[in-house]
Coordinates of C-alpha atoms and ligand atoms in Angstrom, one line a residue:
M1 CA -25.1 8.3 -13.4
T2 CA -22.9 6.0 -15.6
R3 CA -22.8 2.1 -14.3
R4 CA -20.1 1.3 -12.0
I5 CA -18.0 -1.9 -13.1
W6 CA -15.8 -4.2 -11.1
N7 CA -12.3 -2.4 -11.0
F8 CA -9.5 -4.5 -10.1
S9 CA -7.1 -1.9 -10.9
A10 CA -3.8 -2.3 -8.7
G11 CA -3.6 1.4 -8.0
P12 CA -5.1 3.7 -8.3
A13 CA -7.7 1.5 -7.1
V14 CA -11.5 1.5 -6.1
L15 CA -12.6 3.3 -3.3
P16 CA -15.8 2.8 -1.1
E17 CA -18.8 4.3 -2.9
S18 CA -20.2 6.0 0.1
V19 CA -16.8 7.9 0.4
L20 CA -17.1 9.0 -3.3
E21 CA -20.8 10.2 -2.9
E22 CA -19.8 12.1 0.2
A23 CA -16.9 13.8 -1.5
R24 CA -19.2 14.7 -4.4
E25 CA -21.4 16.6 -2.3
N26 CA -18.5 18.4 -0.7
L27 CA -16.7 19.3 -3.9
L28 CA -19.2 22.1 -4.2
S29 CA -19.5 23.1 -0.5
L30 CA -17.6 21.4 2.3
G31 CA -20.4 21.2 5.0
T32 CA -22.3 24.5 5.0
T33 CA -19.1 26.5 4.3
G34 CA -20.1 27.5 0.6
I35 CA -16.6 26.6 -0.1
G36 CA -15.8 23.5 -1.9
I37 CA -13.1 21.1 -0.2
C38 CA -10.5 21.7 -3.1
E39 CA -11.0 25.6 -2.7
H40 CA -10.4 25.9 1.0
S41 CA -7.1 27.4 2.2
H42 CA -5.2 24.8 4.0
R43 CA -4.5 27.3 7.0
G44 CA -8.4 27.7 7.4
K45 CA -10.4 26.3 10.0
P46 CA -12.6 23.9 8.2
F47 CA -9.7 22.4 6.4
M48 CA -7.6 22.3 9.7
A49 CA -10.5 20.5 11.0
V50 CA -10.5 17.9 8.2
A51 CA -6.6 17.4 8.8
A52 CA -7.0 17.0 12.5
E53 CA -9.8 14.4 12.2
G54 CA -7.7 12.5 9.6
E55 CA -4.6 12.2 11.8
A56 CA -6.8 11.4 14.8
L57 CA -8.7 8.7 12.9
C58 CA -5.3 7.3 11.5
R59 CA -3.9 7.3 15.1
E60 CA -7.0 5.6 16.4
L61 CA -7.3 3.0 13.9
A62 CA -3.7 1.7 14.1
G63 CA -3.1 2.4 17.6
I64 CA -0.1 4.8 17.0
P65 CA 1.6 5.8 20.1
D66 CA 2.2 9.7 20.8
D67 CA 6.2 9.4 20.1
Y68 CA 5.3 8.7 16.5
A69 CA 4.6 11.3 14.0
V70 CA 2.0 11.1 11.2
L71 CA 2.7 12.8 8.1
F72 CA 0.9 13.5 5.0
L73 CA 3.6 13.9 2.2
Q74 CA 3.9 14.2 -1.4
G75 CA 6.0 12.6 -4.3
G76 CA 4.3 8.9 -3.8
A77 CA 6.0 6.0 -2.2
S78 CA 8.5 6.4 -4.8
L79 CA 10.0 9.4 -3.2
Q80 CA 10.2 7.6 0.2
F81 CA 12.7 5.3 -1.6
S82 CA 14.9 8.3 -1.6
M83 CA 13.8 10.3 1.6
V84 CA 14.5 7.2 4.0
P85 CA 18.1 7.0 3.0
M86 CA 18.6 10.3 2.7
N87 CA 17.5 11.3 6.1
F88 CA 19.0 8.2 8.0
L89 CA 21.8 6.7 5.9
T90 CA 25.3 7.8 5.8
P91 CA 28.2 7.0 3.1
E92 CA 30.1 5.1 5.9
R93 CA 27.0 3.0 7.2
T94 CA 24.9 0.1 5.8
A95 CA 21.3 -0.3 5.0
D96 CA 19.8 -3.8 4.6
Y97 CA 17.0 -4.5 2.2
L98 CA 14.7 -7.6 1.8
V99 CA 14.4 -7.9 -2.1
T100 CA 11.1 -9.4 -2.7
G101 CA 10.1 -7.7 -5.9
M102 CA 10.4 -4.6 -8.1
W103 CA 9.4 -2.2 -5.7
S104 CA 12.0 -3.5 -3.1
E105 CA 14.5 -3.4 -6.0
K106 CA 13.7 0.3 -6.6
A107 CA 14.2 1.2 -3.0
L108 CA 17.4 -0.2 -2.8
K109 CA 18.7 1.2 -5.8
E110 CA 17.9 4.8 -4.6
A111 CA 19.5 3.8 -1.0
K112 CA 23.0 3.4 -3.0
L113 CA 23.1 7.0 -3.9
F114 CA 23.5 7.7 -0.1
G115 CA 25.4 4.8 1.6
K116 CA 26.2 1.1 1.3
V117 CA 23.5 -1.3 1.0
H118 CA 23.0 -5.2 1.9
S119 CA 20.6 -7.2 0.0
A120 CA 19.9 -9.5 3.1
C121 CA 17.5 -11.8 1.2
S122 CA 16.1 -12.0 -2.2
S123 CA 13.3 -14.1 -3.9
K124 CA 14.3 -13.2 -7.4
D125 CA 15.6 -16.7 -8.2
Q126 CA 11.9 -17.5 -8.8
N127 CA 10.5 -14.4 -10.1
F128 CA 9.5 -13.3 -6.6
S129 CA 7.0 -15.9 -6.3
Y130 CA 7.4 -16.3 -2.5
I131 CA 8.7 -14.6 0.7
P132 CA 12.2 -16.0 1.9
E133 CA 12.1 -17.7 5.1
G134 CA 15.0 -15.9 6.6
A135 CA 17.4 -13.3 5.9
A136 CA 21.2 -12.8 6.5
Y137 CA 21.8 -9.2 7.8
S138 CA 25.0 -7.2 7.7
D139 CA 26.8 -6.6 11.1
S140 CA 25.3 -3.2 12.0
P141 CA 22.7 -2.1 9.7
V142 CA 21.1 1.5 10.4
Y143 CA 17.9 0.1 9.2
V144 CA 16.2 -2.9 7.6
H145 CA 13.8 -2.2 4.9
F146 CA 11.0 -4.5 3.6
T147 CA 8.0 -4.3 1.5
S148 CA 5.1 -5.8 3.2
N149 CA 3.1 -6.6 0.4
N150 CA 4.5 -7.2 -3.3
T151 CA 1.6 -5.6 -5.6
I152 CA 3.2 -6.9 -8.8
F153 CA 4.2 -10.4 -7.6
G154 CA 1.2 -11.2 -5.3
T155 CA 3.2 -12.1 -2.3
Q156 CA 2.8 -10.8 1.2
F157 CA 4.6 -11.0 4.5
R158 CA 2.6 -12.8 7.1
S159 CA 4.1 -10.8 9.9
E160 CA 7.2 -8.5 10.3
P161 CA 10.7 -10.2 9.7
V162 CA 12.4 -11.2 12.7
G163 CA 15.7 -11.3 14.0
I164 CA 16.6 -7.8 12.8
P165 CA 20.1 -6.7 14.2
N166 CA 19.7 -4.7 17.6
D167 CA 19.9 -0.8 17.1
A168 CA 18.5 -1.3 13.7
F169 CA 15.0 0.1 12.9
L170 CA 12.6 -1.5 10.6
V171 CA 11.2 0.5 7.8
C172 CA 8.4 -0.7 5.7
D173 CA 7.0 0.1 2.4
A174 CA 3.4 -0.6 3.2
S175 CA 1.7 1.0 0.0
S176 CA -0.2 -2.0 -1.2
D177 CA -1.4 -3.4 2.2
I178 CA -1.5 -0.5 4.6
F179 CA -4.6 -0.7 7.1
S180 CA -5.7 -4.0 5.5
R181 CA -4.9 -5.8 8.9
P182 CA -4.1 -4.8 12.6
I183 CA -0.4 -3.4 12.7
D184 CA 1.9 -3.3 15.6
I185 CA 3.4 0.2 15.1
R186 CA 5.8 -0.3 18.1
K187 CA 7.7 -2.8 15.7
Y188 CA 8.4 -0.2 13.2
G189 CA 10.7 2.9 13.0
L190 CA 9.0 4.2 9.7
I191 CA 6.2 3.1 7.8
Y192 CA 5.3 4.7 4.5
A193 CA 2.5 4.1 2.0
G194 CA 1.2 6.1 -1.2
A195 CA -2.5 6.3 -0.8
Q196 CA -3.8 5.2 -4.0
K197 CA -4.2 1.4 -3.3
N198 CA -5.7 1.2 0.3
L199 CA -6.4 4.6 1.7
G200 CA -7.4 7.5 -1.1
P201 CA -6.3 8.8 -4.2
S202 CA -3.0 9.2 -5.7
G203 CA -0.9 12.3 -4.7
V204 CA -0.9 11.9 -0.9
T205 CA 1.5 9.7 0.9
L206 CA 1.2 8.5 4.4
V207 CA 4.3 8.3 6.7
I208 CA 4.2 7.2 10.2
V209 CA 7.6 7.7 11.9
R210 CA 9.2 7.5 15.2
K211 CA 9.9 11.0 16.5
D212 CA 13.4 10.5 18.0
L213 CA 14.4 9.3 14.5
V214 CA 13.0 12.4 12.9
E215 CA 15.0 14.4 15.4
A216 CA 18.3 12.7 14.7
G217 CA 17.9 12.6 11.0
S218 CA 20.3 14.2 8.5
K219 CA 20.3 18.0 8.2
S220 CA 21.7 17.8 4.9
P221 CA 18.9 17.1 2.3
A222 CA 17.0 19.9 1.0
T223 CA 14.2 21.5 3.4
M224 CA 11.5 19.8 1.8
L225 CA 13.1 16.4 2.0
Q226 CA 13.7 16.2 5.5
Y227 CA 11.2 14.5 7.8
R228 CA 11.6 17.1 10.5
T229 CA 10.4 19.9 8.3
H230 CA 7.1 18.1 7.9
A231 CA 7.0 16.8 11.4
E232 CA 7.7 20.2 12.9
N233 CA 5.0 22.0 10.8
E234 CA 2.1 19.1 10.9
S235 CA 2.6 18.4 7.3
M236 CA 1.7 22.1 6.5
Y237 CA 5.1 23.5 5.7
N238 CA 3.8 24.1 2.3
T239 CA 0.5 23.5 0.7
P240 CA -0.3 20.0 1.4
P241 CA -2.4 17.7 -0.9
T242 CA -5.7 18.9 0.9
F243 CA -8.1 16.8 -1.3
G244 CA -5.9 13.9 -0.7
I245 CA -6.0 14.1 3.0
Y246 CA -9.8 14.8 2.9
L247 CA -10.5 11.8 1.0
M248 CA -8.2 9.7 3.2
M249 CA -10.2 11.1 6.3
L250 CA -13.4 9.8 4.6
V251 CA -11.8 6.5 4.1
F252 CA -10.6 6.2 7.7
R253 CA -14.2 6.9 8.9
W254 CA -15.3 3.8 6.5
I255 CA -12.5 1.6 7.9
R256 CA -13.8 2.6 11.4
Q257 CA -17.6 2.0 10.5
H258 CA -16.5 -1.5 9.2
G259 CA -14.8 -2.8 12.3
G260 CA -11.7 -0.9 12.0
L261 CA -8.5 -3.1 11.1
Q262 CA -9.6 -6.3 12.3
G263 CA -12.8 -5.8 10.5
M264 CA -10.6 -5.1 7.4
E265 CA -8.8 -8.5 8.0
T266 CA -11.7 -10.3 8.3
R267 CA -13.1 -8.9 5.1
N268 CA -9.9 -9.3 3.3
Q269 CA -9.4 -12.6 4.3
A270 CA -12.9 -13.8 3.3
K271 CA -12.8 -12.1 0.0
A272 CA -9.2 -13.6 -1.0
K273 CA -10.3 -17.3 0.2
V274 CA -13.2 -17.3 -2.3
L275 CA -10.7 -16.6 -5.0
Y276 CA -7.7 -18.8 -4.1
D277 CA -10.2 -21.6 -3.1
Y278 CA -11.5 -21.4 -6.7
L279 CA -7.9 -21.3 -8.0
E280 CA -6.8 -24.2 -6.0
Q281 CA -9.3 -26.6 -7.5
S282 CA -9.3 -25.2 -11.1
S283 CA -7.7 -27.4 -13.9
L284 CA -7.4 -24.1 -15.9
F285 CA -6.2 -21.6 -13.8
R286 CA -3.3 -21.4 -11.2
A287 CA -2.1 -18.9 -8.6
T288 CA 1.5 -18.0 -9.5
A289 CA 2.6 -17.2 -5.8
R290 CA 3.6 -19.8 -3.5
S291 CA 0.8 -20.9 -1.1
D292 CA 2.4 -19.8 2.0
S293 CA 3.4 -16.4 0.4
R294 CA -0.1 -15.3 -1.3
S295 CA -1.2 -11.9 -0.9
L296 CA -4.8 -10.8 0.3
M297 CA -4.6 -7.6 -1.7
N298 CA -3.3 -9.0 -5.1
V299 CA -4.2 -12.4 -6.6
T300 CA -2.0 -13.3 -9.4
F301 CA -3.0 -16.2 -11.7
V302 CA -2.3 -17.6 -15.1
T303 CA -3.4 -20.5 -17.3
G304 CA -0.1 -21.3 -18.5
D305 CA -1.0 -20.2 -22.0
E306 CA -0.5 -16.6 -22.9
E307 CA -2.8 -16.4 -25.8
R308 CA -5.5 -17.8 -23.5
D309 CA -4.6 -15.5 -20.8
N310 CA -4.9 -12.4 -23.4
A311 CA -8.4 -14.2 -24.4
F312 CA -9.5 -14.2 -20.9
V313 CA -8.6 -10.5 -20.0
K314 CA -10.3 -9.5 -23.3
K315 CA -13.6 -11.3 -22.3
A316 CA -13.4 -10.3 -18.8
E317 CA -13.1 -6.6 -20.0
A318 CA -16.1 -6.9 -22.1
A319 CA -18.1 -8.3 -19.3
G320 CA -17.3 -5.4 -16.9
F321 CA -14.1 -6.7 -15.2
S322 CA -11.5 -4.3 -15.5
G323 CA -7.9 -4.1 -14.8
L324 CA -7.2 -7.8 -14.8
K325 CA -4.1 -7.8 -16.9
G326 CA -1.3 -8.8 -15.0
H327 CA 2.0 -6.7 -14.7
R328 CA 4.3 -7.5 -17.7
S329 CA 7.2 -9.1 -15.4
V330 CA 4.6 -11.9 -14.4
G331 CA 2.1 -12.2 -17.0
G332 CA -1.2 -13.5 -17.0
M333 CA -3.9 -11.9 -14.6
R334 CA -3.9 -9.9 -11.4
A335 CA -7.1 -9.3 -9.5
S336 CA -6.4 -6.4 -6.9
I337 CA -8.8 -6.7 -4.3
Y338 CA -7.9 -4.1 -1.7
N339 CA -10.0 -2.9 1.3
A340 CA -12.6 -1.2 -0.5
F341 CA -13.2 -4.0 -3.2
P342 CA -16.6 -5.4 -2.7
P343 CA -17.3 -9.0 -1.9
A344 CA -19.7 -9.0 -4.4
G345 CA -17.2 -8.3 -7.1
V346 CA -15.2 -11.3 -6.0
E347 CA -18.0 -13.7 -6.1
A348 CA -18.8 -12.3 -9.6
L349 CA -15.5 -12.8 -10.8
V350 CA -15.3 -16.3 -9.6
Q351 CA -18.4 -17.2 -11.3
F352 CA -17.1 -15.5 -14.4
L353 CA -13.8 -17.8 -14.1
K354 CA -16.0 -20.9 -13.8
D355 CA -18.1 -20.2 -16.9
F356 CA -14.9 -19.3 -18.9
E357 CA -13.2 -22.6 -17.6
A358 CA -16.3 -24.7 -18.5
A359 CA -16.4 -23.2 -22.0
V360 CA -13.0 -24.1 -22.6
Ligands
LIG1 C1 2.2 1.2 -6.1 C2 3.5 1.1 -5.3 C3 4.8 1.9 -5.3 C4 4.9 3.1 -6.0 O1 4.1 3.9 -5.4 P1 3.9 5.5 -6.0 O2 3.1 6.3 -5.1 O3 3.6 5.5 -7.5 O4 5.2 6.0 -6.1 C5 5.8 1.7 -4.2 N1 5.5 0.3 -3.7 C6 4.7 -0.4 -3.6 C7 4.8 -1.7 -2.9 C8 3.6 -0.2 -4.5 O5 2.5 -1.0 -4.6

């Protein structure tokens, strides 16, 4: 097999090696069925068992109550930017958005197509390098939407926004930190996440949504765009992304083997600490996110000199550290160290940063 390198990609991102090895076996034959995982009917017993285990593990890991539906959808997190307002927002009502990065801006833009929107806070004044302390909500929003981890800017909410108006429900784009720490589902009306950062391959989107909201949702969107269609048919109204669901199920098993969400949080805190501790004392590199807002998932940093940043990324690439170039809107570097990213890779990166700094 070709040597695997340290993959710091922001997404699709690194997956646990044991998961990939198991998937490799099952590509040819799922268990003893003689039919590969991608070749099984989604209505057949073997795949139905995979989907059922996936949902059961998801519920167990996050402690999802029975009055919430777990859906495996397509269209990425980006389709959720539209589906949320399509199902819940009406022209005369308002939805509030906490604007903490490019993804929240995109989500807000879609909501404008269906009703009124209110930006309850924004950190755009400082290029989204921090999470605002409070928010000024509108009078009676249908929902309050926030992005728990800002993948591009390397910031993350420490906990859910507080003080949201009564009757409004909380909607969260958790694409880049879902299941990276324990979560209190009861605080949310709806949580969505594209799988390709923390949960599996691209092509499947996890949606956790309160059933009463699903029932009350609008009936005007196209059938495929109503949550009720997928909730009523257990995500099998049409052919679901079977391979994605399978891989996600394996990742859920892996998370459980590694201490569940509490285990993930401990592991993620330890990994991020190694990197931030180094950046704190470095005289060459510095983190771009404000210290109280730093993400455990995406660590963004710069030297302050664009040419030197580029030289670093190039040298790192040659040494087997892939995907470290920062998003163009921040520049510099970004190390994405999601759940599956190995602690040894972070240690190796810090050593490489030290060596680079010493050689300057
Ligand atoms: C990656 C990402 C998205 C976009 O996800 P797609 O699945 O490509 O649509 C949205 N929100 C956040 C926070 C992300 O990290």
